[in-house]
């Protein structure tokens, strides 16, 4: 079954450093998403991406965050200057269509630890 | 966004059926009802969705009340691998690429 692949599985970074989290969505999917989950809390939406531009973003997704699809396969989330509170699991997801009668496929996540 | 209400936790025995309820009394006529689950240390996983009619797939069944104000996810024979947090989420039909809004979900424990 097709999978969404995320790398690395775990990243430790120093506060103030830039990090890039990488995702390879399912190849024929058109919609891409990033979510995060702080330990013990709910899964939270960050951003959705379609046709090479952001289609929706949450209030969490401030100027420190950016997303890119640098080539035909990768989808990245960059955090420019990490803070301690950015420590969380980050999940990438993709969907074939963005319609409400389609499901998403999530990756296994990247655990980001900011020290 | 219409809200969903689920019990915080439920318990089941292995190989028995499990009925996970969800209330969504403010659902609009065009909202799809989606279910996802999250196994420990993993990303959410799509389980099933429906609009008005009951739905079956290889993972589960979804029973939707006639007034659509509640739904029930049915796992026909629970296994230890089904221990997870189960989320009931409404998705508006009108908006493409819309976000999933996760609540607290129901933590399902499966006893051997």
PDB file of C-alpha atoms in Angstrom:
ATOM      1  CA  UNK A   1       0.000   0.000   0.000  1.00  0.00           C
ATOM      2  CA  UNK A   2       1.382   3.474  -0.856  1.00  0.00           C
ATOM      3  CA  UNK A   3       2.916   5.377   2.054  1.00  0.00           C
ATOM      4  CA  UNK A   4       3.828   8.898   3.043  1.00  0.00           C
ATOM      5  CA  UNK A   5       7.494   8.869   4.056  1.00  0.00           C
ATOM      6  CA  UNK A   6       8.977  11.317   6.527  1.00  0.00           C
ATOM      7  CA  UNK A   7      12.622  11.938   7.359  1.00  0.00           C
ATOM      8  CA  UNK A   8      14.291  12.087   9.754  1.00  0.00           C
ATOM      9  CA  UNK A   9      12.275  10.127  12.301  1.00  0.00           C
ATOM     10  CA  UNK A  10      13.879  12.098  15.123  1.00  0.00           C
ATOM     11  CA  UNK A  11      15.748  15.394  15.049  1.00  0.00           C
ATOM     12  CA  UNK A  12      17.382  17.212  17.928  1.00  0.00           C
ATOM     13  CA  UNK A  13      18.272  20.846  17.388  1.00  0.00           C
ATOM     14  CA  UNK A  14      19.469  23.791  19.421  1.00  0.00           C
ATOM     15  CA  UNK A  15      17.139  26.681  20.089  1.00  0.00           C
ATOM     16  CA  UNK A  16      17.477  29.338  17.395  1.00  0.00           C
ATOM     17  CA  UNK A  17      18.639  26.903  14.720  1.00  0.00           C
ATOM     18  CA  UNK A  18      16.829  26.297  11.469  1.00  0.00           C
ATOM     19  CA  UNK A  19      15.363  22.855  10.766  1.00  0.00           C
ATOM     20  CA  UNK A  20      13.906  21.322   7.648  1.00  0.00           C
ATOM     21  CA  UNK A  21      11.533  18.396   7.949  1.00  0.00           C
ATOM     22  CA  UNK A  22      11.094  16.333   4.838  1.00  0.00           C
ATOM     23  CA  UNK A  23       8.199  14.373   3.450  1.00  0.00           C
ATOM     24  CA  UNK A  24       7.591  12.323   0.330  1.00  0.00           C
ATOM     25  CA  UNK A  25       3.835  12.270  -0.272  1.00  0.00           C
ATOM     26  CA  UNK A  26       2.054   9.567  -2.254  1.00  0.00           C
ATOM     27  CA  UNK A  27       3.018  10.112  -5.867  1.00  0.00           C
ATOM     28  CA  UNK A  28      -0.328  10.899  -7.489  1.00  0.00           C
ATOM     29  CA  UNK A  29      -1.699  12.950  -4.593  1.00  0.00           C
ATOM     30  CA  UNK A  30      -2.392  16.626  -5.133  1.00  0.00           C
ATOM     31  CA  UNK A  31      -2.989  18.020  -1.646  1.00  0.00           C
ATOM     32  CA  UNK A  32      -0.323  18.147   1.037  1.00  0.00           C
ATOM     33  CA  UNK A  33      -0.523  18.996   4.712  1.00  0.00           C
ATOM     34  CA  UNK A  34       1.531  19.453   7.831  1.00  0.00           C
ATOM     35  CA  UNK A  35       0.167  18.777  11.322  1.00  0.00           C
ATOM     36  CA  UNK A  36       1.903  18.733  14.666  1.00  0.00           C
ATOM     37  CA  UNK A  37       1.255  17.098  18.034  1.00  0.00           C
ATOM     38  CA  UNK A  38       2.876  18.380  21.191  1.00  0.00           C
ATOM     39  CA  UNK A  39       3.387  15.551  23.672  1.00  0.00           C
ATOM     40  CA  UNK A  40       0.120  14.688  25.411  1.00  0.00           C
ATOM     41  CA  UNK A  41      -1.905  17.162  23.345  1.00  0.00           C
ATOM     42  CA  UNK A  42      -4.208  17.087  20.328  1.00  0.00           C
ATOM     43  CA  UNK A  43      -3.100  16.818  16.722  1.00  0.00           C
ATOM     44  CA  UNK A  44      -3.103  20.376  15.339  1.00  0.00           C
ATOM     45  CA  UNK A  45      -3.343  21.571  11.749  1.00  0.00           C
ATOM     46  CA  UNK A  46      -0.494  23.765  10.490  1.00  0.00           C
ATOM     47  CA  UNK A  47      -0.850  24.224   6.745  1.00  0.00           C
ATOM     48  CA  UNK A  48      -2.290  22.832   3.535  1.00  0.00           C
ATOM     49  CA  UNK A  49      -0.651  23.123   0.126  1.00  0.00           C
ATOM     50  CA  UNK A  50      -2.077  22.699  -3.355  1.00  0.00           C
ATOM     51  CA  UNK A  51      -0.911  23.661  -6.809  1.00  0.00           C
ATOM     52  CA  UNK A  52       2.391  24.981  -5.456  1.00  0.00           C
ATOM     53  CA  UNK A  53       0.894  27.386  -3.005  1.00  0.00           C
ATOM     54  CA  UNK A  54      -0.489  27.478   0.507  1.00  0.00           C
ATOM     55  CA  UNK A  55      -4.252  26.989   0.439  1.00  0.00           C
ATOM     56  CA  UNK A  56      -4.862  27.341   4.168  1.00  0.00           C
ATOM     57  CA  UNK A  57      -2.782  27.940   7.281  1.00  0.00           C
ATOM     58  CA  UNK A  58      -3.518  28.031  10.967  1.00  0.00           C
ATOM     59  CA  UNK A  59      -2.638  30.703  13.488  1.00  0.00           C
ATOM     60  CA  UNK A  60       0.263  28.507  14.605  1.00  0.00           C
ATOM     61  CA  UNK A  61       1.863  28.787  11.157  1.00  0.00           C
ATOM     62  CA  UNK A  62       3.541  32.155  11.627  1.00  0.00           C
ATOM     63  CA  UNK A  63       6.481  33.756   9.808  1.00  0.00           C
ATOM     64  CA  UNK A  64       8.884  31.266  11.368  1.00  0.00           C
ATOM     65  CA  UNK A  65       7.358  28.489   9.294  1.00  0.00           C
ATOM     66  CA  UNK A  66       7.497  27.928   5.557  1.00  0.00           C
ATOM     67  CA  UNK A  67       6.673  25.065   3.214  1.00  0.00           C
ATOM     68  CA  UNK A  68       8.031  24.163  -0.158  1.00  0.00           C
ATOM     69  CA  UNK A  69       7.705  21.540  -2.822  1.00  0.00           C
ATOM     70  CA  UNK A  70      11.200  21.842  -4.287  1.00  0.00           C
ATOM     71  CA  UNK A  71      10.775  19.079  -6.834  1.00  0.00           C
ATOM     72  CA  UNK A  72       8.099  16.669  -7.994  1.00  0.00           C
ATOM     73  CA  UNK A  73       8.361  14.404  -4.999  1.00  0.00           C
ATOM     74  CA  UNK A  74       9.421  16.178  -1.799  1.00  0.00           C
ATOM     75  CA  UNK A  75       7.383  18.439   0.457  1.00  0.00           C
ATOM     76  CA  UNK A  76       9.278  20.249   3.205  1.00  0.00           C
ATOM     77  CA  UNK A  77       8.491  22.197   6.347  1.00  0.00           C
ATOM     78  CA  UNK A  78      11.109  24.709   7.457  1.00  0.00           C
ATOM     79  CA  UNK A  79      11.236  26.300  10.884  1.00  0.00           C
ATOM     80  CA  UNK A  80      13.534  29.287  10.649  1.00  0.00           C
ATOM     81  CA  UNK A  81      14.554  29.835  14.258  1.00  0.00           C
ATOM     82  CA  UNK A  82      13.370  27.055  16.532  1.00  0.00           C
ATOM     83  CA  UNK A  83      11.960  27.688  19.982  1.00  0.00           C
ATOM     84  CA  UNK A  84      11.609  25.243  22.862  1.00  0.00           C
ATOM     85  CA  UNK A  85       7.844  25.196  22.293  1.00  0.00           C
ATOM     86  CA  UNK A  86       8.335  23.883  18.742  1.00  0.00           C
ATOM     87  CA  UNK A  87       9.243  20.516  20.247  1.00  0.00           C
ATOM     88  CA  UNK A  88       6.562  18.154  18.946  1.00  0.00           C
ATOM     89  CA  UNK A  89       5.776  15.345  16.531  1.00  0.00           C
ATOM     90  CA  UNK A  90       5.308  16.735  13.043  1.00  0.00           C
ATOM     91  CA  UNK A  91       3.124  14.762  10.667  1.00  0.00           C
ATOM     92  CA  UNK A  92       2.968  15.169   6.925  1.00  0.00           C
ATOM     93  CA  UNK A  93      -0.156  14.017   5.079  1.00  0.00           C
ATOM     94  CA  UNK A  94      -1.373  13.886   1.523  1.00  0.00           C
ATOM     95  CA  UNK A  95      -4.675  13.287  -0.215  1.00  0.00           C
ATOM     96  CA  UNK A  96      -5.627  12.363  -3.736  1.00  0.00           C
ATOM     97  CA  UNK A  97      -8.321  14.989  -3.888  1.00  0.00           C
ATOM     98  CA  UNK A  98      -8.957  17.654  -1.291  1.00  0.00           C
ATOM     99  CA  UNK A  99     -12.632  16.819  -1.264  1.00  0.00           C
ATOM    100  CA  UNK A 100     -14.432  15.914   1.926  1.00  0.00           C
ATOM    101  CA  UNK A 101     -15.268  12.443   0.654  1.00  0.00           C
ATOM    102  CA  UNK A 102     -11.598  11.441   0.476  1.00  0.00           C
ATOM    103  CA  UNK A 103      -9.335  10.430   3.321  1.00  0.00           C
ATOM    104  CA  UNK A 104      -5.816  11.567   4.075  1.00  0.00           C
ATOM    105  CA  UNK A 105      -2.739   9.390   4.362  1.00  0.00           C
ATOM    106  CA  UNK A 106      -0.402  10.436   7.156  1.00  0.00           C
ATOM    107  CA  UNK A 107       3.272   9.686   7.575  1.00  0.00           C
ATOM    108  CA  UNK A 108       4.765   8.255  10.762  1.00  0.00           C
ATOM    109  CA  UNK A 109       6.057  11.628  11.816  1.00  0.00           C
ATOM    110  CA  UNK A 110       9.280  13.393  12.762  1.00  0.00           C
ATOM    111  CA  UNK A 111       9.911  13.915  16.444  1.00  0.00           C
ATOM    112  CA  UNK A 112      11.521  17.347  16.811  1.00  0.00           C
ATOM    113  CA  UNK A 113      13.276  18.081  20.078  1.00  0.00           C
ATOM    114  CA  UNK A 114      14.517  21.626  20.631  1.00  0.00           C
ATOM    115  CA  UNK A 115      17.099  21.966  23.407  1.00  0.00           C
TER     116      UNK A 115
ATOM    117  CA  UNK B   1     -17.026  24.141  12.617  1.00  0.00           C
ATOM    118  CA  UNK B   2     -19.499  21.613  13.939  1.00  0.00           C
ATOM    119  CA  UNK B   3     -18.269  19.912  17.090  1.00  0.00           C
ATOM    120  CA  UNK B   4     -18.073  16.216  17.934  1.00  0.00           C
ATOM    121  CA  UNK B   5     -18.285  14.609  21.368  1.00  0.00           C
ATOM    122  CA  UNK B   6     -16.718  11.246  22.173  1.00  0.00           C
ATOM    123  CA  UNK B   7     -16.137   9.346  25.415  1.00  0.00           C
ATOM    124  CA  UNK B   8     -12.602   9.794  26.728  1.00  0.00           C
ATOM    125  CA  UNK B   9     -11.959   6.074  26.977  1.00  0.00           C
ATOM    126  CA  UNK B  10     -13.444   2.659  26.325  1.00  0.00           C
ATOM    127  CA  UNK B  11     -12.361  -0.871  27.015  1.00  0.00           C
ATOM    128  CA  UNK B  12     -12.951  -4.054  25.107  1.00  0.00           C
ATOM    129  CA  UNK B  13     -11.872  -7.669  25.116  1.00  0.00           C
ATOM    130  CA  UNK B  14      -9.978  -9.235  22.277  1.00  0.00           C
ATOM    131  CA  UNK B  15     -12.146 -10.815  19.574  1.00  0.00           C
ATOM    132  CA  UNK B  16     -15.274  -9.050  20.789  1.00  0.00           C
ATOM    133  CA  UNK B  17     -17.078  -6.302  18.845  1.00  0.00           C
ATOM    134  CA  UNK B  18     -16.497  -2.690  19.835  1.00  0.00           C
ATOM    135  CA  UNK B  19     -18.937   0.165  19.293  1.00  0.00           C
ATOM    136  CA  UNK B  20     -17.344   3.609  19.512  1.00  0.00           C
ATOM    137  CA  UNK B  21     -19.956   6.392  19.697  1.00  0.00           C
ATOM    138  CA  UNK B  22     -19.737   9.969  18.471  1.00  0.00           C
ATOM    139  CA  UNK B  23     -22.271  12.752  18.928  1.00  0.00           C
ATOM    140  CA  UNK B  24     -22.406  15.586  16.419  1.00  0.00           C
ATOM    141  CA  UNK B  25     -25.718  17.301  17.066  1.00  0.00           C
ATOM    142  CA  UNK B  26     -24.761  20.480  15.145  1.00  0.00           C
ATOM    143  CA  UNK B  27     -23.732  18.648  11.982  1.00  0.00           C
ATOM    144  CA  UNK B  28     -24.735  20.395   8.780  1.00  0.00           C
ATOM    145  CA  UNK B  29     -26.398  18.617   5.892  1.00  0.00           C
ATOM    146  CA  UNK B  30     -23.224  18.552   3.813  1.00  0.00           C
ATOM    147  CA  UNK B  31     -20.683  17.486   6.456  1.00  0.00           C
ATOM    148  CA  UNK B  32     -18.994  14.138   5.944  1.00  0.00           C
ATOM    149  CA  UNK B  33     -18.307  12.047   9.048  1.00  0.00           C
ATOM    150  CA  UNK B  34     -14.734  10.766   9.106  1.00  0.00           C
ATOM    151  CA  UNK B  35     -13.005   8.422  11.525  1.00  0.00           C
ATOM    152  CA  UNK B  36      -9.271   8.244  12.042  1.00  0.00           C
ATOM    153  CA  UNK B  37      -7.239   6.385  14.594  1.00  0.00           C
ATOM    154  CA  UNK B  38      -3.782   6.908  16.040  1.00  0.00           C
ATOM    155  CA  UNK B  39      -1.792   3.938  17.254  1.00  0.00           C
ATOM    156  CA  UNK B  40       0.883   4.632  19.882  1.00  0.00           C
ATOM    157  CA  UNK B  41       3.839   6.601  18.486  1.00  0.00           C
ATOM    158  CA  UNK B  42       2.352   6.711  14.991  1.00  0.00           C
ATOM    159  CA  UNK B  43       0.597   9.193  12.739  1.00  0.00           C
ATOM    160  CA  UNK B  44      -3.185   9.241  12.399  1.00  0.00           C
ATOM    161  CA  UNK B  45      -4.614   6.597  10.103  1.00  0.00           C
ATOM    162  CA  UNK B  46      -7.786   6.941   8.042  1.00  0.00           C
ATOM    163  CA  UNK B  47     -10.413   4.378   9.008  1.00  0.00           C
ATOM    164  CA  UNK B  48     -13.700   5.154   7.268  1.00  0.00           C
ATOM    165  CA  UNK B  49     -16.068   7.945   6.304  1.00  0.00           C
ATOM    166  CA  UNK B  50     -19.707   8.398   5.357  1.00  0.00           C
ATOM    167  CA  UNK B  51     -22.392  10.965   4.652  1.00  0.00           C
ATOM    168  CA  UNK B  52     -25.829   9.439   5.257  1.00  0.00           C
ATOM    169  CA  UNK B  53     -25.759   5.693   4.641  1.00  0.00           C
ATOM    170  CA  UNK B  54     -23.977   3.086   6.702  1.00  0.00           C
ATOM    171  CA  UNK B  55     -20.579   2.144   5.289  1.00  0.00           C
ATOM    172  CA  UNK B  56     -18.382  -0.935   5.514  1.00  0.00           C
ATOM    173  CA  UNK B  57     -14.747  -1.448   4.618  1.00  0.00           C
ATOM    174  CA  UNK B  58     -12.053  -3.945   5.505  1.00  0.00           C
ATOM    175  CA  UNK B  59     -11.209  -2.115   8.721  1.00  0.00           C
ATOM    176  CA  UNK B  60     -14.580  -1.230  10.209  1.00  0.00           C
ATOM    177  CA  UNK B  61     -18.226  -0.316   9.757  1.00  0.00           C
ATOM    178  CA  UNK B  62     -19.786   3.085  10.235  1.00  0.00           C
ATOM    179  CA  UNK B  63     -23.384   3.341  11.377  1.00  0.00           C
ATOM    180  CA  UNK B  64     -24.942   6.782  10.951  1.00  0.00           C
ATOM    181  CA  UNK B  65     -28.141   7.732  12.754  1.00  0.00           C
ATOM    182  CA  UNK B  66     -31.072   8.682  10.580  1.00  0.00           C
ATOM    183  CA  UNK B  67     -30.982  12.290  11.817  1.00  0.00           C
ATOM    184  CA  UNK B  68     -27.146  12.280  11.401  1.00  0.00           C
ATOM    185  CA  UNK B  69     -26.687  13.693  14.890  1.00  0.00           C
ATOM    186  CA  UNK B  70     -24.646  10.713  15.965  1.00  0.00           C
ATOM    187  CA  UNK B  71     -22.610   7.901  14.505  1.00  0.00           C
ATOM    188  CA  UNK B  72     -20.948   4.711  15.704  1.00  0.00           C
ATOM    189  CA  UNK B  73     -17.714   3.150  14.537  1.00  0.00           C
ATOM    190  CA  UNK B  74     -17.919  -0.622  14.779  1.00  0.00           C
ATOM    191  CA  UNK B  75     -14.881  -2.875  14.981  1.00  0.00           C
ATOM    192  CA  UNK B  76     -16.330  -6.330  14.460  1.00  0.00           C
ATOM    193  CA  UNK B  77     -13.627  -8.309  16.257  1.00  0.00           C
ATOM    194  CA  UNK B  78     -11.179  -6.241  18.258  1.00  0.00           C
ATOM    195  CA  UNK B  79      -7.537  -7.263  18.214  1.00  0.00           C
ATOM    196  CA  UNK B  80      -4.690  -6.013  20.400  1.00  0.00           C
ATOM    197  CA  UNK B  81      -3.518  -4.019  17.385  1.00  0.00           C
ATOM    198  CA  UNK B  82      -6.757  -2.001  17.483  1.00  0.00           C
ATOM    199  CA  UNK B  83      -5.709  -0.334  20.750  1.00  0.00           C
ATOM    200  CA  UNK B  84      -5.494   3.319  19.711  1.00  0.00           C
ATOM    201  CA  UNK B  85      -7.080   6.738  20.026  1.00  0.00           C
ATOM    202  CA  UNK B  86     -10.108   6.969  17.717  1.00  0.00           C
ATOM    203  CA  UNK B  87     -11.144  10.349  16.360  1.00  0.00           C
ATOM    204  CA  UNK B  88     -14.530  11.273  14.910  1.00  0.00           C
ATOM    205  CA  UNK B  89     -14.142  14.333  12.645  1.00  0.00           C
ATOM    206  CA  UNK B  90     -16.604  16.286  10.496  1.00  0.00           C
ATOM    207  CA  UNK B  91     -15.480  17.578   7.111  1.00  0.00           C
ATOM    208  CA  UNK B  92     -17.505  20.177   5.238  1.00  0.00           C
ATOM    209  CA  UNK B  93     -18.293  19.134   1.699  1.00  0.00           C
ATOM    210  CA  UNK B  94     -17.902  22.593   0.231  1.00  0.00           C
ATOM    211  CA  UNK B  95     -14.280  23.238   1.021  1.00  0.00           C
ATOM    212  CA  UNK B  96     -11.513  21.508  -0.931  1.00  0.00           C
ATOM    213  CA  UNK B  97      -8.329  20.698   0.909  1.00  0.00           C
ATOM    214  CA  UNK B  98      -9.958  21.546   4.201  1.00  0.00           C
ATOM    215  CA  UNK B  99      -8.168  20.849   7.442  1.00  0.00           C
ATOM    216  CA  UNK B 100      -8.982  17.984   9.766  1.00  0.00           C
ATOM    217  CA  UNK B 101      -9.825  19.278  13.227  1.00  0.00           C
ATOM    218  CA  UNK B 102      -8.859  16.653  15.788  1.00  0.00           C
ATOM    219  CA  UNK B 103     -10.484  16.512  19.192  1.00  0.00           C
ATOM    220  CA  UNK B 104      -9.370  14.436  22.173  1.00  0.00           C
ATOM    221  CA  UNK B 105     -10.810  11.226  20.708  1.00  0.00           C
ATOM    222  CA  UNK B 106     -11.570   7.973  22.496  1.00  0.00           C
ATOM    223  CA  UNK B 107      -8.710   5.920  23.890  1.00  0.00           C
ATOM    224  CA  UNK B 108      -9.585   2.288  23.194  1.00  0.00           C
ATOM    225  CA  UNK B 109      -7.964  -0.341  25.373  1.00  0.00           C
ATOM    226  CA  UNK B 110      -8.193  -3.955  24.193  1.00  0.00           C
ATOM    227  CA  UNK B 111      -7.716  -6.609  26.856  1.00  0.00           C
ATOM    228  CA  UNK B 112      -6.272 -10.012  25.917  1.00  0.00           C
TER     229      UNK B 112
END
